[in-house]
Coordinates of C-alpha atoms in Angstrom, one line a residue:
M15 CA -12.9 4.2 -6.3
M16 CA -14.3 7.3 -7.9
S17 CA -12.5 10.5 -7.3
D18 CA -12.3 13.9 -8.9
E19 CA -8.8 15.0 -10.0
P20 CA -8.0 18.5 -8.6
A21 CA -6.2 19.5 -11.8
P22 CA -8.3 21.2 -14.4
P23 CA -9.0 19.1 -17.5
L24 CA -7.5 21.5 -19.9
Q25 CA -4.0 22.8 -19.0
T26 CA -2.0 25.4 -20.8
G27 CA 1.6 25.4 -21.9
R28 CA 3.9 22.8 -23.4
A29 CA 2.8 20.0 -21.2
S30 CA -0.8 20.3 -22.4
W31 CA 0.3 20.1 -26.1
R32 CA 2.4 17.0 -25.4
L33 CA -0.5 15.3 -23.6
W34 CA -3.1 16.0 -26.4
L35 CA -0.6 15.0 -29.1
A36 CA -0.3 11.7 -27.3
V37 CA -4.1 11.4 -27.1
L38 CA -4.2 12.0 -30.8
A39 CA -1.6 9.3 -31.3
A40 CA -3.6 6.9 -29.0
G41 CA -6.7 7.4 -31.2
V42 CA -4.9 6.9 -34.5
T43 CA -3.0 3.9 -33.3
G44 CA -6.2 2.4 -31.8
G45 CA -8.0 2.9 -35.1
L46 CA -5.1 1.5 -37.2
A47 CA -4.7 -1.5 -34.9
G48 CA -8.4 -2.2 -35.1
I49 CA -8.5 -2.0 -38.9
S50 CA -5.4 -4.1 -39.5
L51 CA -6.2 -6.8 -37.1
V52 CA -9.8 -7.1 -38.2
G53 CA -8.5 -7.3 -41.8
L54 CA -6.1 -10.1 -40.7
L55 CA -8.9 -11.9 -38.8
R56 CA -11.2 -11.9 -41.8
F57 CA -8.5 -12.9 -44.3
V58 CA -7.6 -16.0 -42.1
Q59 CA -11.3 -16.8 -41.6
H60 CA -12.0 -16.7 -45.4
L61 CA -8.9 -18.7 -46.2
A62 CA -9.5 -21.4 -43.5
Y63 CA -13.2 -22.0 -44.2
G64 CA -13.4 -21.0 -47.8
Y65 CA -16.0 -18.3 -47.8
G66 CA -16.2 -14.5 -48.4
G67 CA -14.3 -14.4 -51.7
G68 CA -11.4 -12.7 -49.9
H69 CA -13.4 -9.5 -49.3
L70 CA -12.7 -7.5 -46.2
I71 CA -16.4 -6.6 -45.9
S72 CA -18.5 -9.6 -46.8
P73 CA -22.2 -10.2 -46.3
V74 CA -21.4 -13.7 -45.2
S75 CA -20.9 -14.0 -41.5
F76 CA -18.4 -16.3 -39.8
L77 CA -21.1 -18.6 -38.6
Q78 CA -22.6 -18.9 -42.1
G79 CA -19.1 -19.6 -43.5
V80 CA -18.3 -22.2 -40.9
T81 CA -21.7 -23.9 -41.3
A82 CA -21.2 -24.1 -45.1
A83 CA -17.8 -25.8 -44.7
S84 CA -17.8 -29.5 -44.4
P85 CA -17.6 -31.1 -40.9
L86 CA -14.2 -32.6 -41.8
R87 CA -12.9 -29.2 -42.8
R88 CA -14.0 -27.7 -39.5
W89 CA -12.2 -30.3 -37.5
L90 CA -9.0 -30.0 -39.6
V91 CA -9.0 -26.3 -39.2
M92 CA -9.3 -26.6 -35.5
V93 CA -6.4 -29.1 -35.4
C94 CA -4.4 -26.5 -37.3
C95 CA -5.6 -24.0 -34.6
G96 CA -4.2 -26.3 -31.9
V97 CA -0.8 -26.4 -33.7
V98 CA -0.6 -22.7 -34.1
A99 CA -1.7 -22.0 -30.5
G100 CA 0.5 -24.6 -29.0
A101 CA 3.7 -23.9 -31.0
G102 CA 3.1 -20.2 -31.0
W103 CA 2.6 -19.7 -27.3
W104 CA 5.3 -22.2 -26.4
A105 CA 7.8 -20.4 -28.5
L106 CA 6.7 -17.0 -27.2
R107 CA 7.1 -18.1 -23.6
R108 CA 10.4 -19.9 -24.3
F109 CA 12.2 -17.2 -26.4
G110 CA 10.3 -14.0 -25.8
R111 CA 10.4 -11.5 -23.0
P112 CA 7.8 -12.1 -20.3
L113 CA 4.4 -10.7 -21.1
V114 CA 3.0 -7.8 -19.1
G115 CA -0.7 -7.2 -19.1
I116 CA -2.2 -3.7 -19.7
S117 CA -3.7 -3.6 -16.3
R118 CA -0.4 -4.3 -14.7
T119 CA 1.5 -1.6 -16.6
L120 CA -1.2 0.8 -15.5
T121 CA -1.0 -0.1 -11.8
E122 CA 2.7 -0.5 -11.7
G123 CA 4.3 2.6 -13.1
G124 CA 7.6 0.9 -14.0
A125 CA 6.1 -2.1 -15.8
E126 CA 6.6 -1.8 -19.6
L127 CA 4.8 -3.6 -22.3
P128 CA 7.5 -5.6 -24.1
A129 CA 6.9 -4.5 -27.7
G130 CA 8.0 -7.7 -29.6
S131 CA 6.3 -10.2 -27.3
T132 CA 3.1 -8.2 -27.1
L133 CA 2.8 -7.9 -30.8
I134 CA 3.4 -11.6 -31.3
H135 CA 0.9 -12.3 -28.5
A136 CA -1.7 -10.2 -30.3
L137 CA -1.1 -11.8 -33.7
L138 CA -1.5 -15.3 -32.1
Q139 CA -4.8 -14.3 -30.6
V140 CA -6.2 -12.9 -33.9
V141 CA -5.1 -15.9 -35.9
T142 CA -6.4 -18.5 -33.5
V143 CA -9.7 -16.7 -33.0
A144 CA -10.0 -16.5 -36.8
L145 CA -9.4 -20.3 -37.0
G146 CA -12.1 -21.0 -34.4
S147 CA -10.7 -20.4 -30.9
P148 CA -13.6 -19.8 -28.5
L149 CA -11.8 -16.8 -26.9
G150 CA -12.3 -13.1 -27.9
R151 CA -10.5 -10.9 -30.3
E152 CA -10.7 -7.6 -28.4
V153 CA -7.5 -7.9 -26.4
A154 CA -5.3 -7.9 -29.4
P155 CA -6.0 -4.4 -30.7
R156 CA -5.9 -3.0 -27.2
E157 CA -2.4 -4.5 -26.7
V158 CA -1.1 -3.3 -30.1
A159 CA -2.4 0.2 -29.6
A160 CA -1.1 0.4 -26.1
V161 CA 2.4 -0.7 -27.1
A162 CA 2.6 1.9 -29.9
T163 CA 1.2 4.7 -27.7
Q164 CA 3.6 3.7 -24.9
A165 CA 6.5 4.5 -27.3
V166 CA 5.0 7.8 -28.2
A167 CA 4.4 8.8 -24.6
D168 CA 8.1 7.9 -23.8
R169 CA 9.3 9.9 -26.8
L170 CA 7.2 13.0 -25.7
G171 CA 8.5 12.7 -22.1
L172 CA 5.1 12.6 -20.5
A173 CA 4.8 12.6 -16.7
A174 CA 3.8 9.2 -15.1
D175 CA 0.2 10.1 -14.6
E176 CA -0.2 11.4 -18.2
R177 CA 1.5 8.4 -19.6
R178 CA -0.8 6.1 -17.6
I179 CA -3.9 8.0 -19.1
V180 CA -2.8 7.8 -22.7
V181 CA -1.8 4.1 -22.6
A182 CA -5.2 3.3 -21.1
C183 CA -6.8 5.5 -23.8
A184 CA -5.0 3.7 -26.5
A185 CA -6.3 0.3 -25.2
G186 CA -9.9 1.7 -25.1
A187 CA -9.4 3.1 -28.6
G188 CA -8.5 -0.3 -29.9
L189 CA -11.7 -1.7 -28.4
A190 CA -13.7 1.2 -29.9
A191 CA -12.3 0.6 -33.3
V192 CA -12.7 -3.2 -33.5
Y193 CA -16.4 -3.1 -32.4
N194 CA -17.4 0.4 -33.5
V195 CA -18.3 1.4 -29.9
P196 CA -16.8 4.8 -29.3
L197 CA -18.7 5.5 -26.0
G198 CA -18.2 2.0 -24.8
G199 CA -14.4 2.2 -25.5
A200 CA -14.2 5.5 -23.5
L201 CA -16.1 4.1 -20.5
F202 CA -14.0 0.9 -20.6
V203 CA -10.9 3.2 -20.0
L204 CA -12.4 4.8 -16.9
E205 CA -14.2 1.8 -15.4
S206 CA -11.9 -1.1 -16.2
L207 CA -8.4 0.4 -16.7
L208 CA -8.0 3.6 -14.9
L209 CA -10.5 2.6 -12.2
S210 CA -11.2 6.2 -11.4
F211 CA -12.9 9.3 -12.8
S212 CA -11.2 12.6 -13.7
W213 CA -12.3 15.2 -16.1
R214 CA -8.9 15.1 -17.8
G215 CA -9.1 11.3 -18.1
A216 CA -12.7 11.4 -19.4
L217 CA -11.9 13.9 -22.1
C218 CA -8.8 12.0 -23.2
A219 CA -10.8 8.8 -23.3
L220 CA -13.7 10.3 -25.3
A221 CA -11.3 11.9 -27.8
S222 CA -9.1 8.9 -28.4
S223 CA -12.1 6.5 -28.8
A224 CA -13.9 8.8 -31.1
I225 CA -10.8 9.2 -33.4
A226 CA -10.3 5.4 -33.4
A227 CA -13.9 4.6 -34.2
A228 CA -14.0 7.3 -37.0
L229 CA -10.9 5.9 -38.6
A230 CA -12.2 2.3 -38.4
E231 CA -15.6 3.3 -39.8
M232 CA -13.9 4.7 -43.0
V233 CA -12.6 1.2 -43.8
L234 CA -14.8 -1.3 -42.0
G235 CA -18.1 0.5 -42.5
H236 CA -20.7 2.0 -40.1
G237 CA -22.7 -1.2 -39.3
W238 CA -23.2 -2.3 -35.8
Q239 CA -22.5 -5.8 -34.4
Y240 CA -25.9 -7.3 -34.1
H241 CA -29.1 -6.5 -36.0
I242 CA -32.1 -7.3 -33.9
P243 CA -35.9 -7.4 -34.6
A244 CA -38.2 -4.6 -33.4
W245 CA -39.1 -5.9 -30.0
S246 CA -41.6 -4.5 -27.5
S247 CA -40.6 -4.2 -23.9
T248 CA -43.1 -5.8 -21.5
H249 CA -43.9 -5.7 -17.8
G250 CA -43.1 -9.4 -17.8
L251 CA -39.5 -8.7 -19.0
L252 CA -39.0 -6.2 -16.1
W253 CA -40.2 -8.8 -13.5
W254 CA -38.1 -11.4 -15.2
S255 CA -35.0 -9.1 -15.1
L256 CA -35.5 -8.5 -11.4
L257 CA -35.6 -12.2 -10.6
V258 CA -32.9 -13.4 -13.0
G259 CA -30.3 -10.8 -12.4
P260 CA -29.1 -12.4 -9.1
V261 CA -29.1 -15.8 -10.7
L262 CA -26.9 -14.5 -13.5
G263 CA -24.7 -12.8 -10.9
L264 CA -24.1 -16.2 -9.1
A265 CA -23.4 -17.8 -12.5
A266 CA -20.9 -15.1 -13.3
A267 CA -19.1 -15.6 -10.0
E268 CA -18.8 -19.4 -10.8
F269 CA -17.7 -18.6 -14.3
N270 CA -14.9 -16.4 -13.0
R271 CA -13.8 -19.2 -10.7
L272 CA -13.7 -21.5 -13.7
I273 CA -11.6 -18.9 -15.6
D274 CA -9.2 -18.5 -12.7
W275 CA -8.8 -22.2 -12.3
A276 CA -8.1 -22.7 -16.0
R277 CA -5.5 -19.9 -16.2
H278 CA -3.7 -21.0 -13.1
R279 CA -3.3 -24.5 -14.3
A280 CA -2.4 -23.7 -17.9
P281 CA 1.0 -25.1 -19.0
T282 CA 3.8 -22.7 -19.7
D283 CA 6.4 -25.2 -21.0
G284 CA 6.4 -27.8 -23.8
R285 CA 3.2 -29.3 -22.6
V286 CA 1.2 -26.5 -24.1
L287 CA 1.5 -28.1 -27.6
P288 CA -0.1 -31.5 -26.7
W289 CA -2.6 -29.7 -24.5
S290 CA -3.6 -27.3 -27.4
L291 CA -3.7 -30.1 -29.9
G292 CA -6.0 -32.2 -27.7
V293 CA -8.3 -29.4 -26.6
F294 CA -8.7 -27.7 -29.9
G295 CA -9.2 -31.2 -31.5
V296 CA -12.0 -31.9 -29.1
I297 CA -13.6 -28.5 -29.8
G298 CA -13.3 -29.2 -33.5
L299 CA -15.2 -32.5 -32.9
C300 CA -17.9 -30.5 -31.2
G301 CA -17.9 -28.1 -34.1
M302 CA -18.5 -30.9 -36.6
V303 CA -22.0 -31.2 -35.1
Y304 CA -22.5 -27.7 -33.7
P305 CA -20.7 -25.1 -35.8
Q306 CA -21.9 -22.4 -33.4
V307 CA -19.3 -23.6 -30.9
L308 CA -16.4 -22.3 -33.1
G309 CA -15.3 -18.8 -32.9
N310 CA -15.6 -16.1 -30.2
G311 CA -19.3 -16.5 -29.7
R312 CA -20.7 -13.8 -32.0
G313 CA -22.7 -16.4 -33.9
P314 CA -24.6 -17.7 -30.9
V315 CA -25.2 -14.2 -29.7
A316 CA -26.8 -13.2 -33.0
E317 CA -28.9 -16.4 -33.0
S318 CA -30.0 -15.8 -29.4
F319 CA -31.0 -12.2 -30.2
G320 CA -32.9 -13.4 -33.2
A321 CA -34.5 -16.3 -31.3
C322 CA -33.3 -18.7 -34.0
I323 CA -32.6 -21.6 -31.6
G324 CA -34.9 -23.5 -29.4
L325 CA -34.6 -24.5 -25.7
Q326 CA -32.7 -27.8 -26.2
L327 CA -30.1 -26.3 -28.6
A328 CA -29.7 -23.3 -26.4
V329 CA -28.9 -25.5 -23.4
T330 CA -26.5 -27.6 -25.4
L331 CA -24.6 -24.6 -26.9
L332 CA -24.4 -23.0 -23.4
L333 CA -22.7 -26.0 -21.9
L334 CA -20.4 -26.5 -24.9
K335 CA -19.4 -22.8 -24.9
L336 CA -18.6 -23.0 -21.2
F337 CA -16.5 -26.1 -21.8
A338 CA -14.7 -24.6 -24.9
V339 CA -13.7 -21.3 -23.1
G340 CA -12.5 -23.1 -20.0
A341 CA -10.6 -25.7 -22.0
A342 CA -8.9 -23.2 -24.3
L343 CA -7.6 -21.3 -21.3
R344 CA -6.6 -24.5 -19.6
A345 CA -4.6 -25.4 -22.7
G346 CA -2.6 -22.1 -22.4
A347 CA -4.3 -20.2 -25.3
G348 CA -4.7 -16.4 -25.1
G349 CA -7.7 -14.2 -25.9
G350 CA -10.4 -11.9 -24.5
L351 CA -13.5 -12.8 -22.7
L352 CA -15.9 -10.0 -23.7
T353 CA -17.8 -11.7 -26.5
P354 CA -17.6 -15.1 -24.9
S355 CA -19.1 -13.7 -21.8
L356 CA -21.8 -12.0 -23.8
A357 CA -22.5 -15.2 -25.6
I358 CA -22.8 -17.3 -22.4
G359 CA -25.0 -14.7 -20.8
A360 CA -27.2 -14.4 -24.0
L361 CA -27.6 -18.2 -24.1
A362 CA -28.4 -18.4 -20.4
G363 CA -30.9 -15.5 -20.7
L364 CA -32.6 -17.3 -23.7
V365 CA -32.9 -20.5 -21.8
L366 CA -34.4 -18.8 -18.7
G367 CA -36.6 -16.6 -20.9
L368 CA -38.0 -19.5 -22.8
L369 CA -38.9 -21.2 -19.5
W370 CA -40.5 -18.0 -18.3
N371 CA -42.6 -17.7 -21.4
A372 CA -43.8 -21.3 -20.9
V373 CA -45.6 -20.2 -17.7
S374 CA -46.2 -16.5 -18.3
P375 CA -49.7 -15.4 -19.5
V376 CA -48.1 -12.6 -21.6
P377 CA -45.1 -13.9 -23.5
T378 CA -42.1 -11.7 -24.3
A379 CA -39.9 -11.8 -27.4
A380 CA -37.3 -14.5 -26.6
G381 CA -34.5 -12.4 -28.1
A382 CA -35.2 -9.7 -25.5
F383 CA -34.4 -12.2 -22.7
A384 CA -31.1 -13.0 -24.4
L385 CA -30.1 -9.3 -24.7
V386 CA -30.9 -8.6 -21.0
G387 CA -29.2 -11.8 -19.9
G388 CA -26.1 -11.1 -22.0
C389 CA -25.8 -7.6 -20.7
A390 CA -26.1 -8.7 -17.0
F391 CA -23.7 -11.6 -17.3
L392 CA -21.1 -9.4 -19.1
A393 CA -21.4 -6.7 -16.5
A394 CA -21.0 -9.1 -13.6
S395 CA -18.4 -11.4 -15.0
R396 CA -16.2 -8.6 -16.3
K397 CA -16.9 -6.2 -13.4
M398 CA -18.0 -3.3 -15.6
P399 CA -21.7 -2.5 -15.1
V400 CA -21.8 0.8 -16.9
T401 CA -19.6 -0.2 -19.8
A402 CA -21.6 -3.4 -20.3
L403 CA -24.8 -1.4 -20.5
V404 CA -23.4 1.0 -23.0
L405 CA -21.8 -1.7 -25.1
S406 CA -25.1 -3.6 -25.3
L407 CA -26.8 -0.4 -26.6
E408 CA -24.0 0.2 -29.1
F409 CA -23.8 -3.4 -30.2
T410 CA -27.5 -3.6 -31.0
H411 CA -28.9 0.0 -31.2
V412 CA -31.9 -1.4 -29.2
G413 CA -34.6 1.0 -28.1
Y414 CA -34.1 2.9 -24.8
D415 CA -37.3 1.3 -23.4
F416 CA -35.1 -1.8 -22.8
L417 CA -32.7 0.2 -20.7
V418 CA -34.6 -0.2 -17.4
P419 CA -34.8 -4.0 -17.6
M420 CA -31.2 -4.1 -18.5
M421 CA -30.2 -1.9 -15.6
V422 CA -32.3 -3.9 -13.1
A423 CA -30.7 -7.1 -14.2
V424 CA -27.2 -5.6 -14.2
V425 CA -27.7 -4.3 -10.6
G426 CA -28.9 -7.6 -9.3
A427 CA -26.2 -9.5 -11.1
C428 CA -23.3 -7.3 -10.0
L429 CA -24.6 -7.1 -6.4
V430 CA -24.8 -10.8 -6.0
R431 CA -21.5 -11.4 -7.6
H432 CA -19.9 -8.9 -5.3
L433 CA -21.5 -10.4 -2.2
Y434 CA -20.5 -13.9 -3.3
A435 CA -16.9 -12.9 -3.9
R436 CA -16.8 -11.2 -0.4
A437 CA -18.2 -14.4 1.2
G438 CA -15.7 -16.5 -0.5
A439 CA -12.8 -14.2 0.5
R440 CA -14.0 -14.4 4.2
A441 CA -14.3 -18.1 4.0
A442 CA -10.7 -18.4 2.6
A443 CA -9.3 -16.1 5.2
G444 CA -11.0 -17.7 8.2

């Protein structure tokens, strides 16, 4: 629900200084969390697959490094990933304090993020994603930044509403830092965490995300996530977006059902170790033939945007990616779904776009279909239409002439996902 907060955005007095000091801390902790965790991620990747020369910033991508590694090494690394995931999350659930999600601590004022358990949870996510887990890395910096800022907010004695804002801003700042998406990080705070709009919340989110992205840029560089060719938008792409948006919305609703099913059935006791060994071992076997399956999905996204894969391979990778994400969550592993959702949507968009080009009199660049599909699927599956649009622009720096097809597809996808969810809820209730 969108609502304007009656209080002015800039207050005066001691309370204002404490709030903005906490916002500064949120930005700094978000930036430092992003830098340190990306550094750890790349160190483990280079060590596991033997590429990059130990450099934090390397011209060799994860997919290139994995592809260059021998098939046997890929499988052995994924077996190690299963050991780390199974033993780590079993020990955390057995001996650590119960985990509290960021969304829960924002909706339940008394819910605290347990510092030790949350930090270990974040480290496990980063290490397993670096080893090849198909889940995303973006949750870890959000959790680390939120834990640190939570302590700052408590120390400053912020009111409950101010504390809620700065903890959400810290989580958004972590996202902004790790992907170099300052505006996307700020919108994520408002659309996905605070679930409301206020001038004070907007200014705090913009400030903290800008600080975090600026800090991360000093160390990680200014490059964006995906470099795409110079496409030309066509009328065919617009018509395709209008038709495909609802299809991707229905697919996103089914994907969310898969995710919920996998998470609800994930083991929380000693069975997590054999489950993780089995699941990650099977994913490793898939990775021996298709190295694109390993990792959070950035490689398949880049290949889809560049139209480097044909129809048959795109279908195969789409099915394998769906299996890998669902199986990893079923095994009890942790991680984000932002990049995996983008990858699934990009592959689906590429498949549908290649079929469209086969019958269209005026073909469109295949990568453009992948971009629109990835944006629409991300928006519908993660329930963040505005954030997904901005993230897609910041990820790729694509021309604004693609904004209209992306918006059309996002609206269709989100509308169908919402109607599908409502119909499912009515059927369950009646």
